[in-house]
């Protein structure tokens, strides 16, 4: 394959796996190189400013994790969204061109068909069928001043938990003895 160069990639077009979607539903097609900020700005504008009730995020291959990240950000920012997730495989077609063609013939191309994982996630302000495979109900809303797992309601990162003794390196652990000598505690090796 060192003499070949990828010249084209195309994805198999597949219908969305959600029945009864409105024809004008917004589909956010997340790609590996997509910027999350750009995706979220557009998606949030659709849901908040244009009053859309539903939005679909889809991605395949290396874009699956970015797709999930976008959905989690939207759920956290908007709250109260119902979710249905569908996972499937999609065929991606790659065309590779020979960089070192035979001198007496045309350039040779190699076509590769890859089956890559694909995800489609429907977010809806309206209730969805809870018996549907892949359904997740909205997360319970928290009051403005309520503290969840030690973080503020503004979505700040959780504070670090205090270190536990078994996680400290042996050199930093303090040993406690019951001997009557001294104060009853001896400092372990505290050199850094």
Coordinates of C-alpha atoms in Angstrom, one line a residue, residues 3-149:
X3 CA 2.7 3.0 -3.6
X4 CA -1.0 4.0 -3.2
X5 CA -2.6 7.3 -2.3
X6 CA -6.2 7.8 -1.2
X7 CA -7.9 10.0 -3.7
X8 CA -11.6 9.8 -2.8
X9 CA -13.8 8.7 0.1
X10 CA -17.6 8.5 -0.1
X11 CA -20.2 7.3 2.4
X12 CA -23.2 5.3 1.6
X13 CA -26.3 7.4 1.9
X14 CA -28.8 5.8 4.3
X15 CA -32.2 7.1 5.5
X16 CA -32.5 8.1 9.1
X17 CA -33.5 5.2 11.3
X18 CA -36.4 7.1 13.0
X19 CA -39.9 6.7 11.6
X20 CA -42.4 9.6 11.6
X21 CA -39.8 12.4 11.6
X22 CA -41.0 15.7 10.1
X23 CA -39.6 16.3 6.6
X24 CA -37.8 19.5 7.7
X25 CA -36.0 17.9 10.7
X26 CA -32.4 19.2 11.0
X27 CA -29.8 16.5 10.7
X28 CA -26.3 17.5 12.0
X29 CA -23.9 15.3 10.0
X30 CA -20.8 15.2 12.2
X31 CA -17.5 14.5 10.5
X32 CA -14.1 13.7 11.9
X33 CA -12.8 17.2 11.1
X34 CA -16.0 19.1 12.3
X35 CA -15.5 21.7 15.0
X36 CA -17.7 21.1 18.0
X37 CA -18.1 24.9 18.5
X38 CA -19.5 25.3 14.9
X39 CA -21.8 22.4 15.2
X40 CA -23.2 23.5 18.6
X41 CA -23.7 27.1 17.5
X42 CA -25.8 26.0 14.5
X43 CA -27.7 23.3 16.5
X44 CA -28.5 25.6 19.4
X45 CA -29.7 28.3 17.1
X46 CA -32.1 25.8 15.4
X47 CA -33.5 24.6 18.7
X48 CA -33.7 27.9 20.6
X49 CA -34.1 30.7 18.0
X50 CA -36.1 28.8 15.3
X51 CA -38.1 26.8 17.8
X52 CA -37.3 23.3 16.4
X53 CA -38.8 20.5 18.4
X54 CA -36.4 17.8 17.2
X55 CA -32.9 17.5 15.9
X56 CA -30.8 14.5 14.8
X57 CA -27.0 14.1 15.2
X58 CA -25.3 11.5 13.0
X59 CA -21.7 10.4 12.6
X60 CA -19.7 7.4 11.5
X61 CA -16.2 6.0 12.1
X62 CA -14.0 8.3 14.0
X63 CA -16.7 10.9 14.2
X64 CA -18.9 8.7 16.6
X65 CA -17.3 10.1 19.8
X66 CA -17.6 13.7 18.6
X67 CA -21.3 13.0 17.7
X68 CA -22.0 11.8 21.3
X69 CA -20.1 14.8 22.7
X70 CA -22.3 17.2 20.8
X71 CA -25.5 15.4 22.0
X72 CA -24.3 15.5 25.7
X73 CA -23.5 19.2 25.4
X74 CA -26.9 20.0 23.9
X75 CA -28.7 17.9 26.6
X76 CA -26.8 19.7 29.4
X77 CA -27.5 23.2 27.9
X78 CA -31.2 22.7 27.0
X79 CA -32.3 20.1 29.5
X80 CA -35.6 18.2 29.3
X81 CA -34.7 16.4 26.0
X82 CA -35.8 12.9 25.2
X83 CA -33.3 10.8 23.3
X84 CA -33.3 7.8 21.1
X85 CA -30.0 6.3 19.9
X86 CA -29.5 3.9 17.0
X87 CA -26.2 2.2 16.2
X88 CA -25.6 0.5 12.9
X89 CA -22.9 0.0 10.3
X90 CA -22.4 2.1 7.2
X91 CA -20.4 1.3 4.1
X92 CA -17.6 3.7 3.2
X93 CA -16.0 3.6 -0.2
X94 CA -12.3 4.5 -0.5
X95 CA -10.6 4.9 -3.9
X96 CA -6.8 4.5 -3.9
X97 CA -4.6 5.5 -6.8
X98 CA -1.3 3.7 -7.7
X99 CA 1.5 6.3 -7.5
X100 CA 3.9 4.0 -9.4
X101 CA 1.8 2.8 -12.4
X102 CA 3.3 0.3 -14.9
X103 CA 5.1 2.2 -17.7
X104 CA 3.1 0.7 -20.5
X105 CA -0.4 1.0 -18.9
X106 CA -2.9 3.4 -17.3
X107 CA -2.9 4.2 -13.6
X108 CA -4.4 1.5 -11.5
X109 CA -7.0 2.3 -8.9
X110 CA -7.9 0.2 -5.9
X111 CA -11.4 0.4 -4.4
X112 CA -11.9 -0.5 -0.8
X113 CA -15.3 -1.0 0.8
X114 CA -15.2 -0.5 4.6
X115 CA -18.0 -1.2 7.1
X116 CA -17.7 1.4 9.8
X117 CA -19.8 1.9 13.0
X118 CA -22.4 4.7 12.7
X119 CA -24.6 6.4 15.2
X120 CA -27.8 8.4 14.9
X121 CA -29.2 10.2 17.9
X122 CA -32.6 11.9 17.9
X123 CA -33.2 14.6 20.5
X124 CA -36.7 15.8 21.1
X125 CA -38.5 18.3 23.2
X126 CA -41.6 16.2 22.8
X127 CA -42.0 12.8 24.5
X128 CA -40.9 9.8 22.5
X129 CA -42.0 6.2 22.9
X130 CA -40.2 4.9 26.0
X131 CA -40.5 1.3 24.8
X132 CA -38.4 2.1 21.7
X133 CA -35.0 0.5 21.7
X134 CA -32.3 3.0 22.6
X135 CA -34.7 5.4 24.4
X136 CA -33.4 7.6 27.2
X137 CA -35.7 9.8 29.3
X138 CA -34.7 13.4 30.0
X139 CA -32.4 13.9 33.0
X140 CA -34.1 15.2 36.1
X141 CA -33.8 19.0 36.3
X142 CA -32.0 20.5 39.3
X143 CA -33.0 23.7 41.1
X144 CA -30.7 26.7 40.4
X145 CA -28.9 26.6 43.7
X146 CA -28.8 22.9 44.1
X147 CA -25.4 21.3 44.2
X148 CA -25.0 18.1 42.2
X149 CA -22.0 15.9 43.1

